[in-house]
XYZ file of C-alpha atoms in Angstrom:
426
model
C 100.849 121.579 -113.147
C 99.826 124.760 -114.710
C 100.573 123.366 -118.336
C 97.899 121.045 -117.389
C 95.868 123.672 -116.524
C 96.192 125.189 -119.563
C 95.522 122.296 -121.284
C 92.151 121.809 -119.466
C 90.934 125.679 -120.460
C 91.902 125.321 -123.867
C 89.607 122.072 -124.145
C 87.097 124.216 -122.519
C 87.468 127.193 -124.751
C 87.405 124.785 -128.007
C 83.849 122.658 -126.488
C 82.533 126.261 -125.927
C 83.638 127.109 -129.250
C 82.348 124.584 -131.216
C 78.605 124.718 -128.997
C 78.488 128.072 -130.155
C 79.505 127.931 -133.833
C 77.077 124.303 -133.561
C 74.347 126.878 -131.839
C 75.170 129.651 -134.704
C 74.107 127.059 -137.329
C 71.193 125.966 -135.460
C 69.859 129.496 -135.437
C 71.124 130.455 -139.250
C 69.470 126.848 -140.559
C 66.328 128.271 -138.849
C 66.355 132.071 -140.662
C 67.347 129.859 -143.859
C 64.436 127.716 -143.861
C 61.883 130.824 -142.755
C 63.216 132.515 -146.181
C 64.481 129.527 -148.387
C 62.072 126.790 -147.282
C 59.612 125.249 -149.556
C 56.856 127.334 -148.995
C 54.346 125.428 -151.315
C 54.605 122.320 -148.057
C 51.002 123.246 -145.981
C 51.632 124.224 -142.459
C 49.751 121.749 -139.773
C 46.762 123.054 -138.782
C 46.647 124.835 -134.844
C 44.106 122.749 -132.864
C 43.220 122.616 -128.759
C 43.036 118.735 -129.608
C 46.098 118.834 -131.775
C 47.951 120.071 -128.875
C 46.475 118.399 -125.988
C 46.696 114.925 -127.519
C 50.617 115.664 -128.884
C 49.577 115.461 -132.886
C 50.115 118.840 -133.428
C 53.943 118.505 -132.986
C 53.892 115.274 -134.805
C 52.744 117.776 -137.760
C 54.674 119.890 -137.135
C 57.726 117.850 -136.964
C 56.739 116.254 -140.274
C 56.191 119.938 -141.981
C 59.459 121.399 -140.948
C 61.067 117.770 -142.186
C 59.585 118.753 -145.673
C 60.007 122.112 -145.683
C 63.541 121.661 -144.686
C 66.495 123.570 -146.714
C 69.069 121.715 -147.809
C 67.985 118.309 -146.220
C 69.752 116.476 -149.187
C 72.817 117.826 -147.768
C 72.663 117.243 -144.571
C 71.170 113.851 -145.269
C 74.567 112.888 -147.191
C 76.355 114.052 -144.179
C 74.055 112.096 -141.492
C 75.126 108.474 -144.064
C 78.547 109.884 -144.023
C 78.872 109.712 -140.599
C 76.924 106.090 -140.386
C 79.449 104.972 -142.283
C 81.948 106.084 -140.740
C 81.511 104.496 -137.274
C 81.014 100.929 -139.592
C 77.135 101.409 -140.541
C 76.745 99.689 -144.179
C 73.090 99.000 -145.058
C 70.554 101.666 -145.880
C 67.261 102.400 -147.196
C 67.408 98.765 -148.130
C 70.990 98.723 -149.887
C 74.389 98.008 -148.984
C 77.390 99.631 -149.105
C 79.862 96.135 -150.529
C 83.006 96.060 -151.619
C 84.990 97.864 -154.281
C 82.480 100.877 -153.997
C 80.064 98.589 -154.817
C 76.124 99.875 -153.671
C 74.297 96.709 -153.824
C 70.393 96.310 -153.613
C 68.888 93.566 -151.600
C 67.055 90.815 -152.683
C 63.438 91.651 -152.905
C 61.113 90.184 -151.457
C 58.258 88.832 -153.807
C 54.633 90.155 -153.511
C 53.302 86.690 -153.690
C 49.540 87.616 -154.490
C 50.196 90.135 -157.510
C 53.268 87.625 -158.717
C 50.583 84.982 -158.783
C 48.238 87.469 -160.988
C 51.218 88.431 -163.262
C 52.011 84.925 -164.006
C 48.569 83.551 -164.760
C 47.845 86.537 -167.059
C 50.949 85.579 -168.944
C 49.877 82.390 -169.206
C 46.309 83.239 -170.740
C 47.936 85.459 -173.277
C 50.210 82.366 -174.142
C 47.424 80.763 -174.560
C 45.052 83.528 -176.436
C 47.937 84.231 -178.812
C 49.294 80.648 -179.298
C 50.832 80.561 -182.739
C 53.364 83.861 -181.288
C 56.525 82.314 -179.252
C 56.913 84.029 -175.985
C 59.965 84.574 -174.110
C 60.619 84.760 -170.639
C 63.465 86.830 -169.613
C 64.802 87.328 -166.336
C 68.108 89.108 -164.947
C 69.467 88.592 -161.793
C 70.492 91.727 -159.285
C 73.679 92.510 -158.711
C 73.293 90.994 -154.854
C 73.136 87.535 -156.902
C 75.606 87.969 -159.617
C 77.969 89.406 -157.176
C 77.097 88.320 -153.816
C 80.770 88.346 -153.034
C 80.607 92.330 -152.810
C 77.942 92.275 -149.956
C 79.160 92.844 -146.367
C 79.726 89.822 -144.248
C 76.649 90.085 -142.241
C 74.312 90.449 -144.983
C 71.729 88.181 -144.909
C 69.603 87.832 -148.284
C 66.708 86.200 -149.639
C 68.016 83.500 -152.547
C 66.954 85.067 -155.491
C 68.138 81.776 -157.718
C 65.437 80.208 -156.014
C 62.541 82.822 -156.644
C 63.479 82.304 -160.331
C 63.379 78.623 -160.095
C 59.881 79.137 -159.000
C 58.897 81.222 -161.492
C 60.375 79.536 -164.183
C 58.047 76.042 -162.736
C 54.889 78.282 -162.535
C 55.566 79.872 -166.288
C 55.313 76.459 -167.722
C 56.097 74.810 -170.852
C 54.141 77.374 -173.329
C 56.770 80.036 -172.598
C 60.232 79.966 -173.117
C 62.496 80.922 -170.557
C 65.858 82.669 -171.048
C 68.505 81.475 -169.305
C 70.511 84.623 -168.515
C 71.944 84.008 -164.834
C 74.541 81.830 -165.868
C 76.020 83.727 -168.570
C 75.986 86.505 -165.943
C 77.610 84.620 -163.728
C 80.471 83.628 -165.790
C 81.363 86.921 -165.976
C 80.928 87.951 -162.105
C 84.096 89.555 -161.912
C 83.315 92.081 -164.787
C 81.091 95.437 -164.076
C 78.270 93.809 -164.976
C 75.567 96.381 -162.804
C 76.382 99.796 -162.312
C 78.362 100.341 -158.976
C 75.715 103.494 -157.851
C 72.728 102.584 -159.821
C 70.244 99.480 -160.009
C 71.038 98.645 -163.448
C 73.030 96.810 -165.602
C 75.804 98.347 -167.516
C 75.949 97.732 -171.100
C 78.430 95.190 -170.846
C 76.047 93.068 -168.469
C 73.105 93.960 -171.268
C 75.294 92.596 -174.036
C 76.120 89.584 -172.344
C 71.979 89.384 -171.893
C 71.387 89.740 -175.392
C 73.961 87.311 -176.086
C 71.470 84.483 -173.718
C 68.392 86.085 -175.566
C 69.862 85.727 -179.132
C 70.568 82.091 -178.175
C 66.937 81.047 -177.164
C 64.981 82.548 -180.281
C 67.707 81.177 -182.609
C 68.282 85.104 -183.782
C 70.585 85.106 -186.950
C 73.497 86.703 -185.290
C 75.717 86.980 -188.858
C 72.751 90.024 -188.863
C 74.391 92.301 -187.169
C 77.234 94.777 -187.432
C 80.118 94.206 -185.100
C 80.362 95.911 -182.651
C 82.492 98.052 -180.570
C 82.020 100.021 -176.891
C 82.057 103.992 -176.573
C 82.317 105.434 -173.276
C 79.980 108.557 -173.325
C 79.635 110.087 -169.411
C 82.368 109.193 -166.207
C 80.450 110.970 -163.817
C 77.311 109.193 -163.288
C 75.923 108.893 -159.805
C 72.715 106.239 -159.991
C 69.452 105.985 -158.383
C 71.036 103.878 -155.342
C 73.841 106.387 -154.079
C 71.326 108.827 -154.217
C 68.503 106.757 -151.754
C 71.473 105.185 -149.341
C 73.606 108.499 -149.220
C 76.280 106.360 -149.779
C 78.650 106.283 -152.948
C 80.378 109.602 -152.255
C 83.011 110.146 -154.383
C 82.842 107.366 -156.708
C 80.903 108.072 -160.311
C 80.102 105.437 -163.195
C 81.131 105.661 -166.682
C 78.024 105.211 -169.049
C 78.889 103.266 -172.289
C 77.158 102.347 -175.507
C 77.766 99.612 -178.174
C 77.854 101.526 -181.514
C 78.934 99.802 -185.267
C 82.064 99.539 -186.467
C 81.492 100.354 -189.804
C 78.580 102.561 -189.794
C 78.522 102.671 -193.902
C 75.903 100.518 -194.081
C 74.410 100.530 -190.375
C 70.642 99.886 -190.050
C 68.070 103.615 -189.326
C 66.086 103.904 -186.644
C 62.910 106.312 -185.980
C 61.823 105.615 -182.485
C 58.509 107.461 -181.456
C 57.743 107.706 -178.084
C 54.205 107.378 -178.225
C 53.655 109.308 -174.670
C 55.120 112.483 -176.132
C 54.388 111.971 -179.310
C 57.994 113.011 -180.677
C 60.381 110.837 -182.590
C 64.291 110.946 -182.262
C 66.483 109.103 -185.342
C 68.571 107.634 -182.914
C 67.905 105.230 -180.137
C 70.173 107.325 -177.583
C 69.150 110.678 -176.087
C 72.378 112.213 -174.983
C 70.959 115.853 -174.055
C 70.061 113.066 -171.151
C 73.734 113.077 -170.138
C 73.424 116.665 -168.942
C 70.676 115.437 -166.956
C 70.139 114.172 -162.973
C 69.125 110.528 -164.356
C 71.501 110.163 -167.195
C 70.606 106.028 -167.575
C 67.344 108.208 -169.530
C 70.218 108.326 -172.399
C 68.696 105.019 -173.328
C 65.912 105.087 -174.987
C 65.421 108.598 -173.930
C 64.296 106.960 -170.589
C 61.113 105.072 -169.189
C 57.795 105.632 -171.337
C 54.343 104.001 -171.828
C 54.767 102.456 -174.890
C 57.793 103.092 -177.588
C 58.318 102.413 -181.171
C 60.950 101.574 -182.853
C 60.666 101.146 -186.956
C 64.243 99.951 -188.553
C 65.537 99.415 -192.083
C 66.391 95.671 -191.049
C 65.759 93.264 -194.218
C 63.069 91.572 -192.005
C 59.304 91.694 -191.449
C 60.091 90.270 -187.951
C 58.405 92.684 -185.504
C 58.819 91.812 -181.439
C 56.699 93.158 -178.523
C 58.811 94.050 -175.396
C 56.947 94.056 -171.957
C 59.827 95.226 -169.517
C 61.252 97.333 -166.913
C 64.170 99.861 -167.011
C 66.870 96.709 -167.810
C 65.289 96.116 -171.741
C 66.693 99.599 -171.870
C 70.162 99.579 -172.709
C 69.513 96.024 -174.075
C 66.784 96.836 -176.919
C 69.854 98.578 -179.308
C 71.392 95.271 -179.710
C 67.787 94.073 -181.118
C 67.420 96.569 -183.967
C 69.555 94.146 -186.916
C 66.393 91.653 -186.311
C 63.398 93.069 -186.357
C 61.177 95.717 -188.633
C 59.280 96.748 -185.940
C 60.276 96.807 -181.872
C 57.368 98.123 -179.790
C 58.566 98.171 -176.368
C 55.776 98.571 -173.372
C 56.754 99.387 -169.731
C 53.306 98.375 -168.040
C 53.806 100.527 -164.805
C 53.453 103.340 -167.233
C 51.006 102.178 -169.812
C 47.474 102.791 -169.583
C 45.927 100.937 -172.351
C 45.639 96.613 -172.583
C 47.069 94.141 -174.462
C 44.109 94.151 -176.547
C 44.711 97.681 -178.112
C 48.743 96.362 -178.827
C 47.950 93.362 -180.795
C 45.662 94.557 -182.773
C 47.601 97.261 -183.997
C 50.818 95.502 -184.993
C 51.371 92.247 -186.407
C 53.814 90.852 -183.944
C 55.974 87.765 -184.606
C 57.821 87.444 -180.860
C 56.706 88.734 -177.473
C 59.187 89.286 -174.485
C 59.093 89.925 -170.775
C 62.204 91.213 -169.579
C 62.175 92.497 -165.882
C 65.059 92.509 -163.392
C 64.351 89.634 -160.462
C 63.777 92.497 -158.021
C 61.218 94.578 -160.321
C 59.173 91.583 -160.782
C 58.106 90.041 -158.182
C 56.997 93.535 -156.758
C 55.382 94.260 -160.125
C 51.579 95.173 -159.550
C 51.284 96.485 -163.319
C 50.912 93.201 -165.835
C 48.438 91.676 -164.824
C 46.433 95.157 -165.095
C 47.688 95.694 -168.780
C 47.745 91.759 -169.705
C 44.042 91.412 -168.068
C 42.085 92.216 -171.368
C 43.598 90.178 -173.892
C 40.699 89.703 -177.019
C 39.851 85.667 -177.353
C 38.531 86.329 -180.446
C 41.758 87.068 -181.931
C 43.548 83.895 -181.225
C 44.750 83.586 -184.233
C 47.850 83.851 -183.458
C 50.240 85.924 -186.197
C 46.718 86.677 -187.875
C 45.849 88.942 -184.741
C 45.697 92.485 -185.790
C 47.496 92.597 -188.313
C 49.121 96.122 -189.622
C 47.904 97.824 -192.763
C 51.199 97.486 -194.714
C 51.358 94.237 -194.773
C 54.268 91.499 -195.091
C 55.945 94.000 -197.166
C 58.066 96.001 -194.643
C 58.949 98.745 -196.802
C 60.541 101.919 -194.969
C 59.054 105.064 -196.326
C 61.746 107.686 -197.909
C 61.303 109.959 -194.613
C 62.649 107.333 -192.758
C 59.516 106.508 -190.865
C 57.704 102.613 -191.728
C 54.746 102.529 -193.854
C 52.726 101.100 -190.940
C 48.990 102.629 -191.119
C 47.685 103.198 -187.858
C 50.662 104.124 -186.050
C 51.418 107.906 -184.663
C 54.450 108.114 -186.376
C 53.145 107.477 -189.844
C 51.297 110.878 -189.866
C 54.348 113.033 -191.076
C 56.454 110.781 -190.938
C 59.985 113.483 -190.102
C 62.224 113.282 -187.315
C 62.148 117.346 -186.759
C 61.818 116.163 -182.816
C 65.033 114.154 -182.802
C 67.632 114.645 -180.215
C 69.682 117.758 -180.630
């Protein structure tokens, strides 16, 4: 009898315990945040109507939410602990199998899809004599739908793609890229804490994409993977608060024999600097280390190779052409890759500046059918230049020489004005 007393007033001493240490944070969160907070968040303005009417603590609620120290933290903790007691969907993404953070299946924005599609269609039509290609990858909740909890309940993406691929027509050439994906399902296609493919899954892409324009594979250099970062942690761990304690390895496809491999100078025509190399790996040091490609999402890049080609493609694309584009470079003079969510200019001011010979779309399924952007950029294509290949053509000609400095000989072009790479990656 009295050990169970003593049982009973040691659970009371521990719950008293723990209220005050619990009571202890409260109050030091609240000294914290009066010192630490972000002071630049504007405090709710002190109103009779405000407080009579409740919106005043609604503010104020929402202020000390923003202002909050360390909510990123305790944010983390709050998933932890959904997870814990079985919780596996958040923020729109699931928490599969093998550490797998999967993204549901969007769904599409039927009204600006609609727009995207018909602008794509006029500028088939405006720029008739350049083949267009249609490229489409699936999300990981469709490659690997396996890896999604048991309840999940999607949208089928297989059939948004069938749609768009009917509504595209015949005047555009779709890429069949789902199927080659899906042979390999059981490989890590998509990053396991990030929306993206891996390389692997890109390579596989540009393995479909090489297929359908009839690219001239004995081109290129074989190939052979590199891992360059283990401890990546992607956009979608970082939005769920799931994905603790699991990191991604980042790889990149580099030559074998790099004797004779082909030079790059990409400019990214935002910034106006220009890197020798098509991967930025101060990136790696970075929060968002997918940037390494590319150097990460930008208006408009260009790429200018030494390929033995005059070939020069137009990209249209989301974050997925990425890690993709580097497999490109052994085929074309000239890649100019657009991301219209970040673009300002039209289609008009593009082709007239380069004499393209392909043009590709390449969006994920979930990026475009939510895309508002295309249309926008797509809307002021130039009739009067519907001559196809003849459409602004570029001042150097079908000659494709590469200038000594490494830069092309283009005219017009940003990077043809000094033509170094003192900007290139350190």
């Amino acid at each position: 009898m009295e050990q169970s007393q003593k049982k009973k007033r040691k659970k009371t001493i521990t719950k008293q315990i723990t209220a005050l240490v619990f009571l202890g944070l409260l109050i030091l969160l609240c000294v914290l945040n009066l010192v630490l907070g972000d002071k630049k968040v504007p405090g709710p303005k002190l109103t009779a109507e405000g407080i009579l009417d409740g919106g005043y603590m609604e503010e104020y609620g929402e202020y000390f939410t923003k202002r909050f120290c360390g909510k990123s933290i305790f944010r983390g903790i709050h998933f932890s602990v959904q997870t814990t007691f079985g919780k596996r969907k958040s923020e729109g993404i699931y928490k599969g199998e093998g550490q797998y953070l999967l993204e549901k299946i969007a769904v599409p924005d039927e009204k600006a899809m609609g727009e995207n599609i018909q602008k794509i269609q006029e500028l088939a039509g405006t720029y008739y004599n350049i083949p267009i290609y249609f490229m489409l990858v699936p999300n990981a909740a469709n490659i690997q739908s396996e890896k999604l909890p048991a309840y999940a309940v999607g949208l089928d993406q297989t059939k948004q793609f069938d749609k768009i691929r009917e509504s595209l027509g015949a005047g555009i050439t779709w890429v069949e890229v789902s199927k080659a994906l899906m042979k390999h399902s059981d490989e890590e296609l998509y990053y396991r804490t990030d929306n993206n493919w891996t390389s692997l899954g890109a390579h596989y892409g540009y393995e479909a994409l090489a297929a359908a324009m009839e690219l001239d594979t004995s081109k290129a250099p074989e190939l052979t993977p590199y891992v360059v970062n283990n401890d990546y942690i992607g956009t979608l761990a970082k939005q769920s608060g799931y994905g603790k304690g699991y990191e991604d390895s980042i790889t990149i496809y580099v030559p074998k024999n790099t004797k004779n491999s082909i030079r790059t100078v990409m400019s990214n025509m935002d910034t106006k600097k220009k890197y020798a190399t098509l991967y930025d790996s101060m990136k790696l040091e970075k929060e968002d280390k997918y940037s390494l490609f590319l150097g990460g999402d930008a208006g408009m890049i260009d790429i200018r190779t030494t390929a033995d080609t005059t070939d020069r493609l137009l990209i249209l694309k989301d974050s997925f052409a990425n890690c993709l584009i580097p497999f490109l470079v052994p085929y074309y003079r000239e890649i100019v890759a657009v991301d219209p969510a970040l673009y300002e200019g039209s289609i008009q001011e593009i082709m007239q500046k380069t004499k393209f010979t392909s043009i590709l779309f390449l969006y994920s399924g979930n990026s475009f059918v939510t895309d508002k952007d295309i249309a926008r950029v797509l809307g002021t294509a130039a009739p009067e230049t519907a001559e196809g290949t003849d459409a602004g053509k570029s001042s150097e000609g079908d000659s494709g020489e590469v200038s000594s400095d490494g830069g092309d000989g283009g005219g017009d072009d940003e990077d043809s004005q000094d033509g170094d790479t003192d900007d290139e990656t350190e």
